Every structure is written in C-alpha cells, then in structure tokens.
PDB file of C-alpha atoms and ligand atoms in Angstrom:
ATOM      1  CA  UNK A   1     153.785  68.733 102.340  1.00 91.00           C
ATOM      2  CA  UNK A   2     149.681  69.072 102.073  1.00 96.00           C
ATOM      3  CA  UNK A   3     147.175  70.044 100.623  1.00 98.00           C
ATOM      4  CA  UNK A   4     144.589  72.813 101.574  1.00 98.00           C
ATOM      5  CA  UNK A   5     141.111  73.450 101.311  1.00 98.00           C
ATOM      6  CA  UNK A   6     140.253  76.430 103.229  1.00 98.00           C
ATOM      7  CA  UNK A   7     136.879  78.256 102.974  1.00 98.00           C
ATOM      8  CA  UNK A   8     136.181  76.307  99.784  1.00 98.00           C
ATOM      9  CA  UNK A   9     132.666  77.577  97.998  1.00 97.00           C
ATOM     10  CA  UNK A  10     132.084  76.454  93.847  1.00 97.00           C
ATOM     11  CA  UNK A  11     128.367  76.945  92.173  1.00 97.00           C
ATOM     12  CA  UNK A  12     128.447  76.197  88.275  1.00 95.00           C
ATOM     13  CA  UNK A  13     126.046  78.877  87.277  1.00 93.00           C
ATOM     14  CA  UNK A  14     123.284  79.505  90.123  1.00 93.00           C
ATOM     15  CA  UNK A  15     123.790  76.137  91.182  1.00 93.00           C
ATOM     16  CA  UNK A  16     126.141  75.740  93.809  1.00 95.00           C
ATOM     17  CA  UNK A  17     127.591  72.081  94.256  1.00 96.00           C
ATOM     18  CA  UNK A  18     130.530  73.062  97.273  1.00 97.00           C
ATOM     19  CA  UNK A  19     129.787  74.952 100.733  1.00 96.00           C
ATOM     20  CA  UNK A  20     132.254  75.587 103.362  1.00 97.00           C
ATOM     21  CA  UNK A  21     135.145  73.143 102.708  1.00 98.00           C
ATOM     22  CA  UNK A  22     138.014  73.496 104.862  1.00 98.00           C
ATOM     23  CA  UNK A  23     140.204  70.594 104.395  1.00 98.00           C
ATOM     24  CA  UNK A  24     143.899  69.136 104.707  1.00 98.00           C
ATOM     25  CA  UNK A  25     145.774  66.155 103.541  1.00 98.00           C
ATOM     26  CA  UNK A  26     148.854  65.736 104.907  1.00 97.00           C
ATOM     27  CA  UNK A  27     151.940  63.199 103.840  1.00 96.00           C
ATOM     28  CA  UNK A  28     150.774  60.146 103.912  1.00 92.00           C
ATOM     29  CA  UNK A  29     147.299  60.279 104.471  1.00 96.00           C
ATOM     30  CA  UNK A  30     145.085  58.211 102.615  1.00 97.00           C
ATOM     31  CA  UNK A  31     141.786  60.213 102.924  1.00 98.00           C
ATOM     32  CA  UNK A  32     138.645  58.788 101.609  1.00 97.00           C
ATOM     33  CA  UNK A  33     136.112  61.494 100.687  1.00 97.00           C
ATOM     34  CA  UNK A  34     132.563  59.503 100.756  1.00 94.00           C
ATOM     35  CA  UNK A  35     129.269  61.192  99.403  1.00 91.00           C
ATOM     36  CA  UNK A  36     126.134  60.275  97.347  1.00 88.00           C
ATOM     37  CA  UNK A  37     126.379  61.271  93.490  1.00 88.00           C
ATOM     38  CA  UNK A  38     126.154  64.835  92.916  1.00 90.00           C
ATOM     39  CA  UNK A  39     127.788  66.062  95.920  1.00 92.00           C
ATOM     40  CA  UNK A  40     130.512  67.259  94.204  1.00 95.00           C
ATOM     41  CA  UNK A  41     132.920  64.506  95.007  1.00 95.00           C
ATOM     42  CA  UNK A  42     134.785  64.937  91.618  1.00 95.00           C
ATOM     43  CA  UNK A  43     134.667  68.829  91.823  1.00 97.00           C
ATOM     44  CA  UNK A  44     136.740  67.836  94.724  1.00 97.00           C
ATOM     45  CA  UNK A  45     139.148  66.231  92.581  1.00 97.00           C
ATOM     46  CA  UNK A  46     139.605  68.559  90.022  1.00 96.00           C
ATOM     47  CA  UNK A  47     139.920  71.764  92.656  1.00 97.00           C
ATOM     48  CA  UNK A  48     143.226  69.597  94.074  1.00 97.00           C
ATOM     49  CA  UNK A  49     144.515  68.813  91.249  1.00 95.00           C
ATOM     50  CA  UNK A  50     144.359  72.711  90.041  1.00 94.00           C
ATOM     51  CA  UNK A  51     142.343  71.715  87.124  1.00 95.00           C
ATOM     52  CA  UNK A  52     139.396  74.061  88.231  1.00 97.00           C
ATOM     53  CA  UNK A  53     139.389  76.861  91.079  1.00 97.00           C
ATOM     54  CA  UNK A  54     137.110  77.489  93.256  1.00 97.00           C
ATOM     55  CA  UNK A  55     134.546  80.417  93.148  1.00 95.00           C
ATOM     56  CA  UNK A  56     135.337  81.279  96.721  1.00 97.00           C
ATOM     57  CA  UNK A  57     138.208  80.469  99.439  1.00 98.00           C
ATOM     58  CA  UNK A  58     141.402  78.517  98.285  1.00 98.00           C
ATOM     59  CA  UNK A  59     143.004  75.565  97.572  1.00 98.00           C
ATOM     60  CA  UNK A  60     146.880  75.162  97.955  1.00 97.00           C
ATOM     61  CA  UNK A  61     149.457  72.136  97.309  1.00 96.00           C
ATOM     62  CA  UNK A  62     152.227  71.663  99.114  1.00 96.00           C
ATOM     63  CA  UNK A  63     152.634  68.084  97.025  1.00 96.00           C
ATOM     64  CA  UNK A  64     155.751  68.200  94.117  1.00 95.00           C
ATOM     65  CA  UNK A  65     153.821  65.706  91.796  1.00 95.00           C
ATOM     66  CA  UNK A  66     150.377  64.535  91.579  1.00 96.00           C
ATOM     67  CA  UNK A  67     148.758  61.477  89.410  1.00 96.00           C
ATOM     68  CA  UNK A  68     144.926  60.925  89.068  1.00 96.00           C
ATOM     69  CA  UNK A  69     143.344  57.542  87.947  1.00 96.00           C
ATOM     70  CA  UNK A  70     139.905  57.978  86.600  1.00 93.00           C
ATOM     71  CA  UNK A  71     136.765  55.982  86.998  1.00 90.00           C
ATOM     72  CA  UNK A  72     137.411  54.901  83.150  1.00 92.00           C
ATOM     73  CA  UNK A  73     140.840  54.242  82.141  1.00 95.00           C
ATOM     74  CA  UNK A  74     141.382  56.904  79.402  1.00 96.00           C
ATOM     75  CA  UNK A  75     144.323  54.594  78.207  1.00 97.00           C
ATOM     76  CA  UNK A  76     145.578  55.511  74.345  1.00 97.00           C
ATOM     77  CA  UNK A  77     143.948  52.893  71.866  1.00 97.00           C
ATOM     78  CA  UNK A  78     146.710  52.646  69.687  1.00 98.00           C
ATOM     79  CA  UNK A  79     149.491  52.014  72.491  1.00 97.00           C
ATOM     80  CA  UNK A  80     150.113  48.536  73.998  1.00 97.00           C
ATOM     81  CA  UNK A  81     149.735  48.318  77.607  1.00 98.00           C
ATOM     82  CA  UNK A  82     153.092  48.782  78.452  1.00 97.00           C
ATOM     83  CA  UNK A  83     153.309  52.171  76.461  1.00 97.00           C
ATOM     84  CA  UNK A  84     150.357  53.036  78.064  1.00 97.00           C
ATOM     85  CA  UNK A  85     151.599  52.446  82.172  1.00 97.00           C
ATOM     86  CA  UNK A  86     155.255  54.231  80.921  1.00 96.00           C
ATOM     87  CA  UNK A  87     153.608  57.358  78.676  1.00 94.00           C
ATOM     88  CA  UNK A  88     153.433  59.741  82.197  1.00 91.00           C
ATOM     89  CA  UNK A  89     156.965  59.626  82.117  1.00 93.00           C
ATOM     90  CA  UNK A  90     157.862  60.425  79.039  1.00 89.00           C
ATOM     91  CA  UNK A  91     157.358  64.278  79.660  1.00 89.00           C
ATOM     92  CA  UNK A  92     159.454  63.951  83.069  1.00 90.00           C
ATOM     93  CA  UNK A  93     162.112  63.651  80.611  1.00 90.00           C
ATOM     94  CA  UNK A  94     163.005  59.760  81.097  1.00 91.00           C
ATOM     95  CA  UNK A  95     164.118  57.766  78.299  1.00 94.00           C
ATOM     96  CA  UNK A  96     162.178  54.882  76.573  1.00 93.00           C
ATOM     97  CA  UNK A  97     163.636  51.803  77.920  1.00 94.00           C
ATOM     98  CA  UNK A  98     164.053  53.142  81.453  1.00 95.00           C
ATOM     99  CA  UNK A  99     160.117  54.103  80.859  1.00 95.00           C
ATOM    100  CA  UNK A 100     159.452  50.299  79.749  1.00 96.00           C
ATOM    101  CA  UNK A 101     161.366  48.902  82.834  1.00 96.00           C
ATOM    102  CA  UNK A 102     159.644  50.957  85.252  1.00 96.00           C
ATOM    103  CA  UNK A 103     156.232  49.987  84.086  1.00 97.00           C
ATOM    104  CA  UNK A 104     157.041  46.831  83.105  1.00 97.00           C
ATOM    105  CA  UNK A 105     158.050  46.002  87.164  1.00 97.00           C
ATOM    106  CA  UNK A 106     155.045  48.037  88.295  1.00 96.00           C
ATOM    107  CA  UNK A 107     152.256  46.283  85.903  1.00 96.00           C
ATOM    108  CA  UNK A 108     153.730  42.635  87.276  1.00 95.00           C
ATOM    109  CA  UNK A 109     153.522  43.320  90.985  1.00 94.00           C
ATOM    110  CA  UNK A 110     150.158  44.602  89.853  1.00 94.00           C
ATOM    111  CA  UNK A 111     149.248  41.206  88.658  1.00 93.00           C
ATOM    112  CA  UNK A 112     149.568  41.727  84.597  1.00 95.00           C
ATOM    113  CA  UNK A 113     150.552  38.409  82.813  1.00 95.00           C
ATOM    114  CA  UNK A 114     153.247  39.115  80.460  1.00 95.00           C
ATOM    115  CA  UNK A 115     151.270  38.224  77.355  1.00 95.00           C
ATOM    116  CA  UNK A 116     149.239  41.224  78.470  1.00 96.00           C
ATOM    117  CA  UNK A 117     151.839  43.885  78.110  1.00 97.00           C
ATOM    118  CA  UNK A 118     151.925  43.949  74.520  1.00 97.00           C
ATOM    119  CA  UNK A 119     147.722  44.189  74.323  1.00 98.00           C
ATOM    120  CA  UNK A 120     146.141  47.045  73.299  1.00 98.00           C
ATOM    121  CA  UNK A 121     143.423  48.569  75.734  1.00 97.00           C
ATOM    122  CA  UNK A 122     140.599  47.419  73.555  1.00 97.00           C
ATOM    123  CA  UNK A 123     142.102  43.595  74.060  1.00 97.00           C
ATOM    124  CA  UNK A 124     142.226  43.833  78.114  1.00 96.00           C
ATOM    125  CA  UNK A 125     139.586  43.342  80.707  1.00 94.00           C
ATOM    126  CA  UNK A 126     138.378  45.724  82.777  1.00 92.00           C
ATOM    127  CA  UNK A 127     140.249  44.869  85.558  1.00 93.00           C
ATOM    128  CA  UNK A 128     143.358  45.015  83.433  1.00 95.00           C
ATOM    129  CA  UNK A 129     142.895  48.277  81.850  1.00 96.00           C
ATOM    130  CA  UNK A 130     142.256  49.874  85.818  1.00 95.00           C
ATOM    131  CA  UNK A 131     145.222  48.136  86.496  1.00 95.00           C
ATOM    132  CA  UNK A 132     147.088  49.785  83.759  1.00 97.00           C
ATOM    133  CA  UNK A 133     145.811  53.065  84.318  1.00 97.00           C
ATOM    134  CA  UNK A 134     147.060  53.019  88.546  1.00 96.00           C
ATOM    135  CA  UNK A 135     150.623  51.607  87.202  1.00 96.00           C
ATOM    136  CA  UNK A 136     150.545  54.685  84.972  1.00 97.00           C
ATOM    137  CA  UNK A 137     149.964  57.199  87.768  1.00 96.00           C
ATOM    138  CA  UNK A 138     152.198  54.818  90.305  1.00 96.00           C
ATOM    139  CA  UNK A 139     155.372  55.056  87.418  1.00 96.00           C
ATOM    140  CA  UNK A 140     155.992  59.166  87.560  1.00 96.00           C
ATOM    141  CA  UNK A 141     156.771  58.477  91.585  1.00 95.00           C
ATOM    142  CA  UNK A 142     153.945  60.840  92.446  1.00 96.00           C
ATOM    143  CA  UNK A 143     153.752  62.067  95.839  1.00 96.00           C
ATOM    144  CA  UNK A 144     149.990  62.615  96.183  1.00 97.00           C
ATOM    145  CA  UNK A 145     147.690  60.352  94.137  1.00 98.00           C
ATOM    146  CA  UNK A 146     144.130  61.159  93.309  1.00 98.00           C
ATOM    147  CA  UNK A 147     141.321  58.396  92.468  1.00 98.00           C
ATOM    148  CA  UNK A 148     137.974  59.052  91.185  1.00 97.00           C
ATOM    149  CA  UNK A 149     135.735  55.910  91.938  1.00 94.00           C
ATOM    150  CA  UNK A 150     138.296  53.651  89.747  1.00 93.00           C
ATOM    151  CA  UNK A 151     136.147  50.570  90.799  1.00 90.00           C
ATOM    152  CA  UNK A 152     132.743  51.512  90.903  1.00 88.00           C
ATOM    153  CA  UNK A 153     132.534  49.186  87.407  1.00 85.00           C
ATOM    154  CA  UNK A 154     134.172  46.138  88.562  1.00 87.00           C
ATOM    155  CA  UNK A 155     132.780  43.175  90.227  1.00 88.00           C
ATOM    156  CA  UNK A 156     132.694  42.568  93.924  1.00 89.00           C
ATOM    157  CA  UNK A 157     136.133  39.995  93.820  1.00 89.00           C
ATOM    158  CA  UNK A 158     138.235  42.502  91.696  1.00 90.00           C
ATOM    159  CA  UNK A 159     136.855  45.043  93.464  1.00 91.00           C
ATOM    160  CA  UNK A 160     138.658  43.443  96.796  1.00 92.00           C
ATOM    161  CA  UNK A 161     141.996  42.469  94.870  1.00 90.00           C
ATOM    162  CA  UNK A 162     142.319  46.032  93.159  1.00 93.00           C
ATOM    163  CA  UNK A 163     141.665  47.511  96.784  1.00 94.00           C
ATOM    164  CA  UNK A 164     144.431  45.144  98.523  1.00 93.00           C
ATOM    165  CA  UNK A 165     146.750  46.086  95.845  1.00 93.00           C
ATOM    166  CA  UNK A 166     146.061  49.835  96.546  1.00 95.00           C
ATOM    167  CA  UNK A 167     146.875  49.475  99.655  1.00 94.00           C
ATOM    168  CA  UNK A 168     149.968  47.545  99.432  1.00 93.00           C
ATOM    169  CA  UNK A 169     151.272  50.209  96.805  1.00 93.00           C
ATOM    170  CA  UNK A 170     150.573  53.002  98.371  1.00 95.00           C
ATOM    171  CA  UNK A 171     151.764  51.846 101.900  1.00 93.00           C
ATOM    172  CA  UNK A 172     154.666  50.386 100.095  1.00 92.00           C
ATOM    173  CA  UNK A 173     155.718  54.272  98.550  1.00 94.00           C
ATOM    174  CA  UNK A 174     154.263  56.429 101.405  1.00 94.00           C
ATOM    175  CA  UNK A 175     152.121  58.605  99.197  1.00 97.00           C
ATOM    176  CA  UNK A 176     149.360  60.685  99.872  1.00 98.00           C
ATOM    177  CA  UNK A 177     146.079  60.152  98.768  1.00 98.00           C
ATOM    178  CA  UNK A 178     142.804  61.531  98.373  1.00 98.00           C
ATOM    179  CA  UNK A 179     140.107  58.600  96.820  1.00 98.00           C
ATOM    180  CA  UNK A 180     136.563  59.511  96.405  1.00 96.00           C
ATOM    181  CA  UNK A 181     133.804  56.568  96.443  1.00 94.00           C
ATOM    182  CA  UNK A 182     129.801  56.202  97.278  1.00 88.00           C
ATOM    183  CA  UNK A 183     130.807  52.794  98.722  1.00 90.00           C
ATOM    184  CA  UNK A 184     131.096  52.609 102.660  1.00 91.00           C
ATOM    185  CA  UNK A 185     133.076  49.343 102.724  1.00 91.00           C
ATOM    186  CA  UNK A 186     135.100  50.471 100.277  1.00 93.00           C
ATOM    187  CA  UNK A 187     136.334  53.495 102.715  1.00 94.00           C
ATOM    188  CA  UNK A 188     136.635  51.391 105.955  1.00 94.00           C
ATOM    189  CA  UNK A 189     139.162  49.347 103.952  1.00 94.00           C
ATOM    190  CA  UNK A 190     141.228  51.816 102.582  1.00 96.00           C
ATOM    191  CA  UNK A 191     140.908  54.933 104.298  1.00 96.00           C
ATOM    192  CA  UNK A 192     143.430  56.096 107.268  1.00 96.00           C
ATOM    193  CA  UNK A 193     140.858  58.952 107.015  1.00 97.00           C
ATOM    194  CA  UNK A 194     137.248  59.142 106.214  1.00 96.00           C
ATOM    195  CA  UNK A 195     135.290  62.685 104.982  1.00 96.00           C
ATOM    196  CA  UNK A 196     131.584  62.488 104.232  1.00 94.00           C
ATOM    197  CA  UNK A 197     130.057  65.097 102.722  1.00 94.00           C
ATOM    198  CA  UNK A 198     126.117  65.582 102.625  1.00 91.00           C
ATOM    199  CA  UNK A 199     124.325  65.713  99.478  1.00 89.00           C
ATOM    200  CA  UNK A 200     124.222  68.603  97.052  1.00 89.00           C
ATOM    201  CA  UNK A 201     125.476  71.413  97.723  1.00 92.00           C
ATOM    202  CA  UNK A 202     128.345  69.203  99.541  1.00 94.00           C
ATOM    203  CA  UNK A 203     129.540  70.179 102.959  1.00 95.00           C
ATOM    204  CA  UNK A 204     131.643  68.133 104.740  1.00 96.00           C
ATOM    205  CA  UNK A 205     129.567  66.615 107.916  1.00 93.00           C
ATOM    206  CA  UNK A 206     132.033  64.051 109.238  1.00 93.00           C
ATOM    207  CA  UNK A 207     136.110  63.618 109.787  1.00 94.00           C
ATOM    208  CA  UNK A 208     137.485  60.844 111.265  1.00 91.00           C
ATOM    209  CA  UNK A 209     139.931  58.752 111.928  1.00 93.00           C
ATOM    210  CA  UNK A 210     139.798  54.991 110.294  1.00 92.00           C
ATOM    211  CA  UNK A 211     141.793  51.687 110.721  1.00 89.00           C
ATOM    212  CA  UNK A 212     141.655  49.888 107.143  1.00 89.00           C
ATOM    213  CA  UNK A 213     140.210  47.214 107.866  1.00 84.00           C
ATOM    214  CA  UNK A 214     142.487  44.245 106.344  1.00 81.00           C
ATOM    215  CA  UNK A 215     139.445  41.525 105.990  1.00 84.00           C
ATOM    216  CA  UNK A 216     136.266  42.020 104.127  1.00 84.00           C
ATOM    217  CA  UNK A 217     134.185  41.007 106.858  1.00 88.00           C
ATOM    218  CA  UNK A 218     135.879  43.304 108.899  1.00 88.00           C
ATOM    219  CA  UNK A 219     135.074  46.058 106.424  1.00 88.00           C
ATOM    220  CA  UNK A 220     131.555  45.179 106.066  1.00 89.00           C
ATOM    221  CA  UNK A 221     131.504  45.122 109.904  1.00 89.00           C
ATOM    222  CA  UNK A 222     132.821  48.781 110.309  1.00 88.00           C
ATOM    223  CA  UNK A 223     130.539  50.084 107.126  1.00 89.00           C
ATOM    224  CA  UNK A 224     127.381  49.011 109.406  1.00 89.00           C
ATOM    225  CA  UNK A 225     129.122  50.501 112.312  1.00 88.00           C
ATOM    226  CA  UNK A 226     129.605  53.894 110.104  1.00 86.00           C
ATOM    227  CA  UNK A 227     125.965  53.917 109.099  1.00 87.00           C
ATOM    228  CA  UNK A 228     124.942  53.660 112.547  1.00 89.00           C
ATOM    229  CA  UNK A 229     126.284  57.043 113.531  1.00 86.00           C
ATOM    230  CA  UNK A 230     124.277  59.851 113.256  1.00 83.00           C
ATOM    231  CA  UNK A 231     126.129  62.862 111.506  1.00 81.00           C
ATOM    232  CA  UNK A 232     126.712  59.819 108.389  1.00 83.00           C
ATOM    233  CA  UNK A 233     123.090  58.648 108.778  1.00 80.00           C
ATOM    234  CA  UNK A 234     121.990  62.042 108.621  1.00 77.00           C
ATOM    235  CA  UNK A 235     123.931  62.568 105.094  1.00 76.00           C
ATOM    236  CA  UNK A 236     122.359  59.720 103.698  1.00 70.00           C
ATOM    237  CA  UNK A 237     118.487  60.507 104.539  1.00 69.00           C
ATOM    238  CA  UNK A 238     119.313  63.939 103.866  1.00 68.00           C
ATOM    239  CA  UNK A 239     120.295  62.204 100.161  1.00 65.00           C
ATOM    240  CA  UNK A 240     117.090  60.659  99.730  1.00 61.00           C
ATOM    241  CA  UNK A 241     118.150  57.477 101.780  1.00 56.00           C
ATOM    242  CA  UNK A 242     119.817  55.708  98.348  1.00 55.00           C
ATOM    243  CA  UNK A 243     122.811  54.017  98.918  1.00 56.00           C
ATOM    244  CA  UNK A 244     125.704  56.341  99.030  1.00 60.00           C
TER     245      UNK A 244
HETATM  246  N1  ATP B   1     131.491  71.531  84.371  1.00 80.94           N
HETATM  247  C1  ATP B   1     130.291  71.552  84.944  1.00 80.94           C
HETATM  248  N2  ATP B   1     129.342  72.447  84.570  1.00 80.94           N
HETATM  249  C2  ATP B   1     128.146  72.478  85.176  1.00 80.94           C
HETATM  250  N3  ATP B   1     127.767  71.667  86.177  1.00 80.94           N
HETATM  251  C3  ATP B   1     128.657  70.749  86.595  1.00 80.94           C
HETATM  252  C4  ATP B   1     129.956  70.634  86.007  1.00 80.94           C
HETATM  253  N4  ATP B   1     130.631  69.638  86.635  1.00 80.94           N
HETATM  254  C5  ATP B   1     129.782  69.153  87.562  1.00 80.94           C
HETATM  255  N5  ATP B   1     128.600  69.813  87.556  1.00 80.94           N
HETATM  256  C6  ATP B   1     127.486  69.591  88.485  1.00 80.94           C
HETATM  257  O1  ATP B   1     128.004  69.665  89.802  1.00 80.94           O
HETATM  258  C7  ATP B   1     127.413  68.703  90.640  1.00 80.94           C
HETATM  259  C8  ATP B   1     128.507  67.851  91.265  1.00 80.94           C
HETATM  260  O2  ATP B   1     129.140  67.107  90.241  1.00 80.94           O
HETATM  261  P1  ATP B   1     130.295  66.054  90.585  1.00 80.94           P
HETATM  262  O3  ATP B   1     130.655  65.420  89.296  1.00 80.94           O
HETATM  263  O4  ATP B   1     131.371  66.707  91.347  1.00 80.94           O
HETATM  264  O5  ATP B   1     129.517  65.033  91.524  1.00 80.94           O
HETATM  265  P2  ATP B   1     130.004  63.633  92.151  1.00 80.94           P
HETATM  266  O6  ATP B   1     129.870  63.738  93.625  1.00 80.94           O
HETATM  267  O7  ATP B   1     131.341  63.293  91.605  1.00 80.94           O
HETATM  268  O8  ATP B   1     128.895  62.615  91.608  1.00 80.94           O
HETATM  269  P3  ATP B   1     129.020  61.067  91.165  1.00 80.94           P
HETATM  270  O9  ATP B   1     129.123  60.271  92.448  1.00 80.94           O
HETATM  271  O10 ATP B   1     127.743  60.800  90.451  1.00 80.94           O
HETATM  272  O11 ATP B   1     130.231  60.929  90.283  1.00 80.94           O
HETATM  273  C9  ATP B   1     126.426  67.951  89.764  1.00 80.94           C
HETATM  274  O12 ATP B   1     125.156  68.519  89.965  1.00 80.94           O
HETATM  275  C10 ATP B   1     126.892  68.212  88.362  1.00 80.94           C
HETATM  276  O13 ATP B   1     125.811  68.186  87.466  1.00 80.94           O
HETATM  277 MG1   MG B   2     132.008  61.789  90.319  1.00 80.94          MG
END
C-alpha cells in the first residue's frame, strides 16, 4: 500500500503553485512535507486525498481508508465532544454505542477528562477541540492519515504534548502519514521522513531520512542541524529568508 505522486504539475489559473512532484509514501511512513506558506503544502493534501487533481502527471492510492485533521477543528457545534470523535463512523456503517465506545477509549488515552466528553466544541480549549478532531480521524481505523498544520495555533507546551501523543498513536496503529508544517522542530520530532519543498511554485528540493527525535532539545538540536544544510537553506532564502 502507497501513495503516488508521479510527474505532479497544478497552476490555479496562470499561476502555478506545484512543479515536478514525484513522490511516494509507503506503509508506515510518517512523512513530513516542510515548506514556507504558499508553497502549496495543502494543495498537497488535497491532491492525496483525491479532493482535487492535478493539472498534469498523477496521483494514485494504494491506502483503503484515509482521515485528514485540519489546522481548525471543523467539529459540529451542536454535537458534544463525544458525538463529534464517533460521527466518522457512523457512515462506515457502525452502530451508536459501539461509535461512543470507540471514541470514548480514544479521547481518554488522548488526555480528555470525562467531564469534557459531554462539552460542546464552543465549551473546549483549543487543545481539546485538536484533540477531538485527531480522535475523530484515529476512530474510522484509517490506514493513511493526513494533517494540515493541526498545531500551528497552539502554544509551545501543547504543541510538545499533542506531538508526543501523535507519535505514540500512530506508532501504536502502524499508519501512514503524510503531515505538512512550516516548523523545522516540529518535523525532526515526528517525521521518519522529511520533504522540503522550495517556495512558490513548490518543488520538492530535499528527501531524507529522519530519526524523531524523542526530546525537545534533541529536536531543536537536529532543526539547527537541518538549517545548516544547503539544499534546505537554499529553500528558505529562496523564500525570502522568513521562518519556514
Ligand atoms: N482554490 C484555489 N484557487 C486559487 N488559488 C489557490 C487555491 N488554493 C490555493 N491557491 C493558491 O495556491 C498557492 C498554494 O496554496 P496552499 O494553500 O497549498 O499553500 P500552503 O503551502 O498550504 O500555505 P500555508 O503554509 O500558508 O498554509 C497559494 O498561492 C494560494 O493562494
Ligand atoms: Mg496550508
């Protein structure tokens, strides 16, 4: 099981925003895709999961189901957080209370306090609601998960806790994933795999291989060490020298 990118070009009008992708995730992977804003990090997203195609070349899954968690939640306001993590599997066909269990065991080993199950979104933190929305995707068993920056809003702490649990879950179920970010600590922690891509129109400029680091000194340590190579360095003048 993968997924393909393979001569992948996308403009939106005149404007094109993908060059030249040619890209695999395998089983198990968890690939990082790092790039400044614009590059057309969450064009990449929506060309695997099928929700766009591109202009030229082709994209192909291999992956039975796939789950996305957004930067935002997009939880339902008028369903309790428990409704929200089990309402992917209600069109898989499970019933209610097997729906309820599922998410119920999945929110707690995500950290949710039992009061908060019965909150609605507009009574959690933001921390809780992201947490809500990855036991959502976790609870239809997916076997490729795609994340779009879901902790660019939180603060530096939950940042690190929402990261560990990512790991642990998706170690814990073996699932694939693709997770885009703009922050290079972020990738050295999570990523098995790490793609940059250069700034508008994005091309990928770097593939490698990436321990996640399990410390976030050690993280910090292999960020500097990732902004000290050339082809990444490159990316980021090339982007106007912001932070990615
Ligand atoms: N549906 C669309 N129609 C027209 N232009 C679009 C559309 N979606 C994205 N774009 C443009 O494509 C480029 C890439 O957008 P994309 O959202 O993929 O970037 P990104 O890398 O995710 O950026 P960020 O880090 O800021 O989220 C941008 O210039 C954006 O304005
Ligand atoms: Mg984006």
């Amino acid at each position: 099981m993968s997924l393909t990118f393979a001569g992948v070009s996308l403009a939106f009008g005149a404007e094109p925003v993908l060059s030249g992708i040619d890209l695999t995730v395998a089983a198990g992977e968890f690939v990082v895709l790092l790039g400044p804003s614009g590059c057309g990090k969450t064009t990449m997203l929506r060309l695997a999961s099928g929700a766009l195609k591109p202009g030229r070349g082709t994209v192909t899954s291999g992956f039975a189901r796939a789950a996305v968690v957004y930067q935002t939640p997009r939880l339902l306001g008028w369903m309790d957080a428990l409704d929200n993590a089990a309402f992917g599997m209600k069109s898989l066909g499970v019933r209610r209370a097997e729906r309820r269990e599922r998410a119920r065991a999945i929110l707690m080993r995500l950290g949710l306090a039992e009061a908060d199950l019965a909150k609605r979104p507009s009574r959690l933190s933001g921390g809780m609601a992201q947490r809500v929305a990855f036991a959502r995707a976790l609870a239809v068993e997916p076997d490729f998960i795609l994340m779009d920056e879901p902790f660019a809003a939180l603060e530096a702490g939950l940042r690190r806790r929402l990261q560990d649990l990512v790991r642990a879950e998706t170690e814990r179920s073996g699932v694939a994933a693709l997770f885009v970010t703009h922050d290079v600590a972020e990738a050295t922690r999570l990523a098995s795999r790490i793609v940059v891509l250069s700034a508008r129109p994005g091309r990928i400029v770097a593939d490698f291989a990436n321990a996640p680091a399990r410390e976030a000194a050690e993280a910090f340590e292999a960020a500097a060490a990732l902004l000290r190579r050339s082809d990444v360095a490159a990316a980021i003048n090339a982007a106007g020298g912001e932070e990615f």
